mmCIF file of C-alpha atoms and ligand atoms in Angstrom:
data_model
loop_
_atom_site.group_PDB
_atom_site.id
_atom_site.type_symbol
_atom_site.label_atom_id
_atom_site.label_comp_id
_atom_site.label_asym_id
_atom_site.label_seq_id
_atom_site.Cartn_x
_atom_site.Cartn_y
_atom_site.Cartn_z
ATOM 1 C CA MET A 14 5.421 159.069 17.060
ATOM 2 C CA VAL A 15 5.606 157.259 19.645
ATOM 3 C CA LYS A 16 5.854 153.399 19.827
ATOM 4 C CA LYS A 17 2.796 151.945 20.375
ATOM 5 C CA ILE A 18 1.825 150.009 24.004
ATOM 6 C CA ASN A 19 0.974 146.339 23.251
ATOM 7 C CA LYS A 20 1.631 144.747 25.766
ATOM 8 C CA ALA A 21 0.386 145.138 30.010
ATOM 9 C CA VAL A 22 1.881 143.446 33.192
ATOM 10 C CA PHE A 23 0.172 142.677 36.410
ATOM 11 C CA PRO A 24 2.429 142.077 39.415
ATOM 12 C CA VAL A 25 -0.085 139.236 41.024
ATOM 13 C CA ALA A 26 2.323 137.702 43.108
ATOM 14 C CA GLY A 27 1.446 139.064 46.549
ATOM 15 C CA LEU A 28 0.797 137.054 49.125
ATOM 16 C CA GLY A 29 -2.564 139.100 50.189
ATOM 17 C CA THR A 30 -1.681 138.073 54.123
ATOM 18 C CA ARG A 31 -4.041 141.172 54.677
ATOM 19 C CA PHE A 32 -6.887 139.217 53.375
ATOM 20 C CA LEU A 33 -6.148 135.539 55.762
ATOM 21 C CA PRO A 34 -8.221 133.095 56.149
ATOM 22 C CA ALA A 35 -9.691 134.016 52.515
ATOM 23 C CA THR A 36 -6.411 133.900 50.232
ATOM 24 C CA LYS A 37 -5.755 130.707 52.112
ATOM 25 C CA ALA A 38 -6.186 129.357 49.049
ATOM 26 C CA VAL A 39 -7.419 131.951 46.254
ATOM 27 C CA PRO A 40 -5.162 134.608 45.102
ATOM 28 C CA LYS A 41 -5.888 138.053 46.205
ATOM 29 C CA GLU A 42 -6.535 138.809 42.897
ATOM 30 C CA MET A 43 -9.704 136.722 42.709
ATOM 31 C CA LEU A 44 -11.708 138.569 45.647
ATOM 32 C CA THR A 45 -14.673 139.887 43.901
ATOM 33 C CA ILE A 46 -15.636 143.769 43.202
ATOM 34 C CA VAL A 47 -19.523 142.248 43.471
ATOM 35 C CA ASP A 48 -19.234 139.636 40.323
ATOM 36 C CA ARG A 49 -15.875 140.533 38.452
ATOM 37 C CA PRO A 50 -12.986 139.569 40.156
ATOM 38 C CA VAL A 51 -10.320 142.339 40.881
ATOM 39 C CA VAL A 52 -7.654 141.271 38.233
ATOM 40 C CA GLN A 53 -10.524 140.776 35.594
ATOM 41 C CA LEU A 54 -10.672 144.988 36.034
ATOM 42 C CA ALA A 55 -7.770 145.279 36.010
ATOM 43 C CA VAL A 56 -7.677 143.802 32.439
ATOM 44 C CA ASP A 57 -10.794 145.789 31.733
ATOM 45 C CA GLU A 58 -9.020 148.682 32.106
ATOM 46 C CA ALA A 59 -6.393 147.671 29.450
ATOM 47 C CA ARG A 60 -8.460 146.180 27.362
ATOM 48 C CA GLU A 61 -9.832 149.308 27.156
ATOM 49 C CA ALA A 62 -6.437 151.662 26.762
ATOM 50 C CA GLY A 63 -5.686 149.207 23.487
ATOM 51 C CA ILE A 64 -3.865 146.125 25.068
ATOM 52 C CA GLU A 65 -3.583 143.406 22.875
ATOM 53 C CA HIS A 66 -1.196 141.442 24.936
ATOM 54 C CA PHE A 67 -1.365 140.479 29.082
ATOM 55 C CA VAL A 68 1.620 139.504 30.828
ATOM 56 C CA PHE A 69 1.033 137.887 34.572
ATOM 57 C CA VAL A 70 3.678 138.164 37.028
ATOM 58 C CA THR A 71 2.075 135.276 39.219
ATOM 59 C CA GLY A 72 3.574 132.931 41.944
ATOM 60 C CA ARG A 73 2.571 129.366 43.242
ATOM 61 C CA ASN A 74 -1.415 129.059 44.449
ATOM 62 C CA LYS A 75 -1.921 131.701 41.707
ATOM 63 C CA ALA A 76 -2.868 129.622 38.639
ATOM 64 C CA VAL A 77 -6.305 129.932 39.566
ATOM 65 C CA ILE A 78 -5.930 133.261 37.197
ATOM 66 C CA GLU A 79 -4.286 131.251 34.549
ATOM 67 C CA ASP A 80 -7.967 129.528 34.546
ATOM 68 C CA HIS A 81 -9.825 132.327 34.998
ATOM 69 C CA PHE A 82 -8.406 134.331 31.251
ATOM 70 C CA ASP A 83 -8.803 130.463 29.501
ATOM 71 C CA LYS A 84 -11.362 128.923 27.426
ATOM 72 C CA GLN A 85 -14.441 126.891 29.971
ATOM 73 C CA TYR A 86 -14.696 124.858 27.044
ATOM 74 C CA GLU A 87 -17.564 122.692 29.146
ATOM 75 C CA LEU A 88 -19.103 125.513 30.789
ATOM 76 C CA GLU A 89 -19.299 127.581 28.027
ATOM 77 C CA GLU A 90 -21.331 124.121 26.202
ATOM 78 C CA THR A 91 -23.442 124.236 29.189
ATOM 79 C CA LEU A 92 -24.956 127.132 29.092
ATOM 80 C CA ARG A 93 -25.283 127.121 25.184
ATOM 81 C CA SER A 94 -26.890 124.110 25.462
ATOM 82 C CA ARG A 95 -29.192 125.794 28.348
ATOM 83 C CA GLY A 96 -30.173 128.721 25.999
ATOM 84 C CA LYS A 97 -28.295 130.893 28.976
ATOM 85 C CA LEU A 98 -26.463 133.118 26.248
ATOM 86 C CA GLU A 99 -26.323 136.509 27.313
ATOM 87 C CA GLU A 100 -23.961 134.512 30.676
ATOM 88 C CA LEU A 101 -22.082 133.192 27.582
ATOM 89 C CA ARG A 102 -21.657 136.225 25.873
ATOM 90 C CA LEU A 103 -20.237 137.856 29.580
ATOM 91 C CA LEU A 104 -17.515 135.184 29.520
ATOM 92 C CA GLU A 105 -17.083 135.604 25.544
ATOM 93 C CA SER A 106 -16.638 139.108 25.991
ATOM 94 C CA ASP A 107 -14.607 138.947 29.092
ATOM 95 C CA ARG A 108 -12.060 136.484 27.481
ATOM 96 C CA PRO A 109 -8.968 138.232 25.812
ATOM 97 C CA SER A 110 -8.579 135.561 22.542
ATOM 98 C CA ALA A 111 -5.909 132.671 22.084
ATOM 99 C CA GLY A 112 -2.333 133.690 22.996
ATOM 100 C CA GLN A 113 -3.042 137.167 24.313
ATOM 101 C CA THR A 114 -2.271 136.153 28.158
ATOM 102 C CA SER A 115 1.281 135.585 29.456
ATOM 103 C CA PHE A 116 1.732 134.094 32.691
ATOM 104 C CA THR A 117 5.428 133.945 34.475
ATOM 105 C CA ARG A 118 6.475 133.730 37.791
ATOM 106 C CA GLN A 119 8.483 135.741 40.258
ATOM 107 C CA GLN A 120 10.023 132.507 42.405
ATOM 108 C CA GLU A 121 10.891 134.604 45.682
ATOM 109 C CA PRO A 122 9.250 137.131 46.861
ATOM 110 C CA LEU A 123 12.058 140.603 46.443
ATOM 111 C CA GLY A 124 9.487 143.197 45.831
ATOM 112 C CA LEU A 125 7.634 144.786 42.969
ATOM 113 C CA GLY A 126 10.527 145.828 41.172
ATOM 114 C CA HIS A 127 12.046 142.087 40.633
ATOM 115 C CA ALA A 128 8.299 141.452 40.007
ATOM 116 C CA VAL A 129 8.729 142.680 36.907
ATOM 117 C CA TRP A 130 11.862 142.229 36.562
ATOM 118 C CA CYS A 131 11.004 138.331 36.068
ATOM 119 C CA ALA A 132 8.546 140.340 32.909
ATOM 120 C CA ARG A 133 11.795 141.021 30.937
ATOM 121 C CA GLU A 134 11.564 138.278 28.626
ATOM 122 C CA LEU A 135 7.546 138.525 27.745
ATOM 123 C CA VAL A 136 7.705 142.723 27.120
ATOM 124 C CA GLY A 137 11.242 142.217 24.961
ATOM 125 C CA ASN A 138 12.681 145.586 23.965
ATOM 126 C CA GLU A 139 9.450 147.764 23.644
ATOM 127 C CA PRO A 140 7.338 150.206 26.307
ATOM 128 C CA PHE A 141 5.214 148.637 28.842
ATOM 129 C CA ALA A 142 2.190 150.067 30.067
ATOM 130 C CA LEU A 143 2.251 147.593 34.459
ATOM 131 C CA MET A 144 -0.988 148.039 36.238
ATOM 132 C CA LEU A 145 -0.898 146.832 40.191
ATOM 133 C CA PRO A 146 -4.833 145.505 40.206
ATOM 134 C CA ASP A 147 -5.117 145.913 43.808
ATOM 135 C CA VAL A 148 -5.532 149.677 42.779
ATOM 136 C CA LEU A 149 -9.185 149.641 42.186
ATOM 137 C CA ILE A 150 -9.502 153.028 39.221
ATOM 138 C CA HIS A 151 -13.123 153.675 38.375
ATOM 139 C CA ALA A 152 -12.890 156.222 36.020
ATOM 140 C CA SER A 153 -14.313 156.330 32.795
ATOM 141 C CA PRO A 154 -12.404 156.529 30.058
ATOM 142 C CA GLY A 155 -10.266 154.325 32.583
ATOM 143 C CA CYS A 156 -7.090 155.521 34.584
ATOM 144 C CA LEU A 157 -4.300 153.786 31.762
ATOM 145 C CA LYS A 158 -6.636 155.439 28.655
ATOM 146 C CA GLN A 159 -6.743 158.581 29.857
ATOM 147 C CA MET A 160 -2.465 158.409 30.767
ATOM 148 C CA MET A 161 -2.238 156.797 26.705
ATOM 149 C CA GLN A 162 -3.007 160.628 25.778
ATOM 150 C CA THR A 163 -0.200 162.383 27.284
ATOM 151 C CA TYR A 164 1.998 159.588 25.979
ATOM 152 C CA ASP A 165 0.890 159.984 22.816
ATOM 153 C CA SER A 166 2.009 163.594 22.941
ATOM 154 C CA HIS A 167 5.209 163.347 25.474
ATOM 155 C CA GLY A 168 6.259 159.915 24.833
ATOM 156 C CA GLY A 169 8.649 159.001 27.286
ATOM 157 C CA ASN A 170 7.289 156.942 30.618
ATOM 158 C CA VAL A 171 4.240 158.417 32.018
ATOM 159 C CA ILE A 172 2.620 157.485 35.954
ATOM 160 C CA ALA A 173 -0.890 158.409 37.372
ATOM 161 C CA VAL A 174 -0.563 160.692 40.763
ATOM 162 C CA GLU A 175 -2.938 161.442 42.866
ATOM 163 C CA GLN A 176 -3.443 163.299 46.108
ATOM 164 C CA VAL A 177 -3.450 162.242 49.316
ATOM 165 C CA ALA A 178 -3.740 163.695 52.844
ATOM 166 C CA PRO A 179 -0.271 163.617 54.881
ATOM 167 C CA GLU A 180 -1.246 161.868 56.918
ATOM 168 C CA GLU A 181 -1.576 158.294 53.888
ATOM 169 C CA ILE A 182 1.739 160.077 51.969
ATOM 170 C CA HIS A 183 4.820 157.650 53.942
ATOM 171 C CA ARG A 184 2.231 154.897 52.381
ATOM 172 C CA TYR A 185 3.233 155.376 49.034
ATOM 173 C CA GLY A 186 5.786 156.710 46.422
ATOM 174 C CA VAL A 187 5.992 160.051 45.669
ATOM 175 C CA VAL A 188 6.791 162.894 43.030
ATOM 176 C CA GLY A 189 8.173 165.632 42.808
ATOM 177 C CA ILE A 190 5.987 168.553 40.684
ATOM 178 C CA GLY A 191 8.279 170.072 37.744
ATOM 179 C CA LYS A 192 6.840 171.934 34.657
ATOM 180 C CA PRO A 193 3.483 171.707 33.129
ATOM 181 C CA ALA A 194 3.253 169.206 30.205
ATOM 182 C CA GLY A 195 0.056 169.592 29.031
ATOM 183 C CA ASP A 196 -2.828 168.464 30.440
ATOM 184 C CA ALA A 197 -0.268 166.582 32.349
ATOM 185 C CA PHE A 198 3.464 167.946 34.165
ATOM 186 C CA GLU A 199 7.159 166.985 35.066
ATOM 187 C CA ILE A 200 8.298 164.907 37.389
ATOM 188 C CA SER A 201 10.655 166.047 39.498
ATOM 189 C CA GLY A 202 12.276 163.674 41.842
ATOM 190 C CA MET A 203 10.184 160.206 43.145
ATOM 191 C CA VAL A 204 10.631 158.302 46.486
ATOM 192 C CA GLU A 205 9.269 155.520 47.630
ATOM 193 C CA LYS A 206 7.106 155.691 51.223
ATOM 194 C CA PRO A 207 9.470 158.750 52.750
ATOM 195 C CA SER A 208 8.961 160.325 55.657
ATOM 196 C CA PRO A 209 6.382 162.983 55.987
ATOM 197 C CA GLU A 210 9.295 165.712 56.140
ATOM 198 C CA ASP A 211 11.301 164.096 53.026
ATOM 199 C CA ALA A 212 8.163 163.815 51.113
ATOM 200 C CA PRO A 213 8.535 166.303 47.385
ATOM 201 C CA SER A 214 5.068 167.017 47.705
ATOM 202 C CA ASN A 215 1.429 165.454 48.446
ATOM 203 C CA LYS A 216 0.849 163.671 45.037
ATOM 204 C CA ILE A 217 1.729 160.348 44.753
ATOM 205 C CA ILE A 218 2.054 156.873 42.495
ATOM 206 C CA THR A 219 -1.330 155.713 42.087
ATOM 207 C CA GLY A 220 -0.400 152.328 40.667
ATOM 208 C CA ARG A 221 -0.588 152.705 36.661
ATOM 209 C CA TYR A 222 3.163 153.223 34.610
ATOM 210 C CA ILE A 223 3.922 153.210 31.177
ATOM 211 C CA LEU A 224 7.760 152.888 31.044
ATOM 212 C CA GLN A 225 10.252 152.752 28.552
ATOM 213 C CA PRO A 226 11.499 148.974 28.216
ATOM 214 C CA GLU A 227 15.407 150.270 29.599
ATOM 215 C CA ILE A 228 13.675 149.864 33.016
ATOM 216 C CA PHE A 229 14.584 146.499 33.265
ATOM 217 C CA ASP A 230 17.850 147.063 33.182
ATOM 218 C CA LYS A 231 18.137 149.934 35.912
ATOM 219 C CA ILE A 232 16.401 147.037 38.041
ATOM 220 C CA ALA A 233 18.494 144.611 37.609
ATOM 221 C CA ASN A 234 21.133 146.841 39.297
ATOM 222 C CA GLN A 235 18.765 148.085 42.095
ATOM 223 C CA ASN A 236 19.867 146.762 45.665
ATOM 224 C CA PRO A 237 16.948 146.366 48.071
ATOM 225 C CA GLY A 238 15.454 149.211 48.730
ATOM 226 C CA SER A 239 12.355 150.564 51.163
ATOM 227 C CA GLY A 240 10.944 147.803 53.202
ATOM 228 C CA GLY A 241 14.674 145.428 52.375
ATOM 229 C CA GLU A 242 12.870 145.472 48.611
ATOM 230 C CA ILE A 243 13.491 145.648 44.869
ATOM 231 C CA GLN A 244 11.894 148.968 44.436
ATOM 232 C CA ILE A 245 10.543 149.798 40.918
ATOM 233 C CA THR A 246 10.396 153.170 42.200
ATOM 234 C CA ASP A 247 14.636 153.123 42.648
ATOM 235 C CA ALA A 248 14.995 152.307 39.083
ATOM 236 C CA MET A 249 12.285 154.663 37.735
ATOM 237 C CA ILE A 250 14.843 157.220 39.674
ATOM 238 C CA GLN A 251 17.354 155.841 37.962
ATOM 239 C CA LEU A 252 15.713 155.867 34.275
ATOM 240 C CA ALA A 253 15.092 159.564 34.723
ATOM 241 C CA GLU A 254 18.501 161.115 34.607
ATOM 242 C CA ASP A 255 18.320 159.620 31.375
ATOM 243 C CA GLN A 256 14.749 160.016 30.150
ATOM 244 C CA PRO A 257 10.868 162.193 30.965
ATOM 245 C CA PHE A 258 9.073 160.817 33.417
ATOM 246 C CA TYR A 259 5.390 162.816 33.079
ATOM 247 C CA GLY A 260 2.814 162.503 35.886
ATOM 248 C CA VAL A 261 -0.999 162.385 35.285
ATOM 249 C CA GLU A 262 -3.610 163.070 37.437
ATOM 250 C CA PHE A 263 -6.448 161.428 36.355
ATOM 251 C CA GLU A 264 -10.212 162.030 36.860
ATOM 252 C CA GLY A 265 -11.709 158.761 38.784
ATOM 253 C CA THR A 266 -11.874 157.646 42.347
ATOM 254 C CA THR A 267 -9.024 154.649 43.471
ATOM 255 C CA TYR A 268 -9.779 151.723 45.847
ATOM 256 C CA ASP A 269 -7.155 150.393 47.651
ATOM 257 C CA CYS A 270 -8.641 147.128 47.532
ATOM 258 C CA GLY A 271 -4.929 145.779 49.123
ATOM 259 C CA ASN A 272 -6.951 146.490 52.329
ATOM 260 C CA LYS A 273 -10.316 145.756 54.035
ATOM 261 C CA ILE A 274 -11.808 149.598 53.781
ATOM 262 C CA GLY A 275 -10.619 149.593 50.013
ATOM 263 C CA PHE A 276 -11.912 146.554 49.316
ATOM 264 C CA LEU A 277 -15.545 146.856 50.610
ATOM 265 C CA SER A 278 -15.883 150.250 49.732
ATOM 266 C CA ALA A 279 -15.357 149.227 45.910
ATOM 267 C CA ASN A 280 -17.947 146.475 46.459
ATOM 268 C CA VAL A 281 -20.680 149.163 47.670
ATOM 269 C CA ALA A 282 -19.706 151.845 44.750
ATOM 270 C CA TYR A 283 -19.493 149.146 42.167
ATOM 271 C CA GLY A 284 -22.852 147.801 43.499
ATOM 272 C CA LEU A 285 -24.874 150.511 44.044
ATOM 273 C CA GLU A 286 -24.315 151.238 40.699
ATOM 274 C CA ARG A 287 -25.494 148.272 38.679
ATOM 275 C CA GLU A 288 -28.637 149.063 37.144
ATOM 276 C CA ASP A 289 -29.528 145.739 37.727
ATOM 277 C CA ILE A 290 -28.857 145.632 41.544
ATOM 278 C CA GLY A 291 -28.317 149.281 42.501
ATOM 279 C CA PRO A 292 -31.523 150.106 44.069
ATOM 280 C CA GLN A 293 -32.438 146.761 46.053
ATOM 281 C CA PHE A 294 -28.461 146.951 47.436
ATOM 282 C CA LYS A 295 -29.247 150.596 47.882
ATOM 283 C CA GLN A 296 -32.275 149.931 50.053
ATOM 284 C CA ALA A 297 -30.584 146.938 51.888
ATOM 285 C CA LEU A 298 -27.756 149.640 52.725
ATOM 286 C CA LYS A 299 -30.135 151.756 54.568
ATOM 287 C CA GLN A 300 -31.758 149.408 56.190
ATOM 288 C CA ILE A 301 -28.522 147.785 57.923
ATOM 289 C CA ILE A 302 -26.881 151.270 58.947
ATOM 290 C CA ALA A 303 -30.354 152.438 60.408
ATOM 291 C CA GLU A 304 -30.355 149.126 62.199
ATOM 292 C CA ALA A 305 -26.708 149.713 62.892
ATOM 293 C CA GLY A 306 -27.606 153.253 64.833
ATOM 294 C CA GLY A 307 -27.538 155.347 61.848
ATOM 295 C CA LEU A 308 -24.647 157.312 60.279
HETATM 296 C C1 G1P B 420 3.349 150.277 45.387
HETATM 297 C C2 G1P B 420 4.676 151.405 45.008
HETATM 298 C C3 G1P B 420 4.655 152.721 45.191
HETATM 299 C C4 G1P B 420 2.980 152.779 45.042
HETATM 300 C C5 G1P B 420 1.775 152.012 45.321
HETATM 301 C C6 G1P B 420 0.437 152.439 44.507
HETATM 302 O O1 G1P B 420 3.712 150.014 46.615
HETATM 303 O O2 G1P B 420 5.771 150.705 45.040
HETATM 304 O O3 G1P B 420 5.647 153.635 44.899
HETATM 305 O O4 G1P B 420 2.900 154.257 45.289
HETATM 306 O O5 G1P B 420 2.644 151.266 45.024
HETATM 307 O O6 G1P B 420 -0.237 151.479 45.205
HETATM 308 P P1 G1P B 420 3.870 148.707 47.542
HETATM 309 O O7 G1P B 420 2.282 148.942 47.609
HETATM 310 O O8 G1P B 420 3.258 148.262 46.576
HETATM 311 O O9 G1P B 420 3.780 148.827 48.885
#
């Protein structure tokens, strides 16, 4: 029996410079896909996969994320007194229960690996999920739930991977492909942001991880890597000397909401599939595209 994954870590300390001026006062994770903040969608995915505790690694200017996952007592009372029960139910069902969230701050922007390390005390000595909220994965069941199947049968460490075009590879961590392991495969190597000739495959690390707690000691030993930052991939390379890593090619569509095209595409895709606004939105889009000279 593998140890159940109860906690997920959400690094949300990034500055969001690509979305200025929107992100001057609003954290990029609070930008919305239709009407749900990006970070809420990551929490939704975690809850679906059975996660019961949500650890956020935040930074200065991010306090509103904590407010978002709190009970907004006055708002809820107002909704109740006005009979807006549908909206009230939505707020209640989205909200983790009291005590299910923890927040800590990454005091300096030293990299993703360092952000994860900041969660070490809150995670403790148990395996955990790591979810990068910028990477929005539209999938049913969700990506983390798909990964849990591999974890339940193999244990160890599990990473979501997907294939990208050769010219995209240098922007990501890349895995080497080893032996098949059920629906997944053993990862034979990893490299962070390789040049095309150094990439072991065209399968990239997609922002969802299940990691064993020994990762924290490995992070603590890291020198700055790619981009002068403490990289989670470098710590995983070391951990892979002692423990297995599996790659899961999940079913689903990824939107990189850390850049404008990915963010706008996600809004279009999620808007179109909404029952309440989808058909009308499609008409509006058709008109906009026709007026812009067609496709
Ligand atoms: C991080 C990881 C990288 C991964 C990527 C997914 O990079 O370091 O391995 O492929 O997220 O989006 P970042 O986007 O923070 O540069």
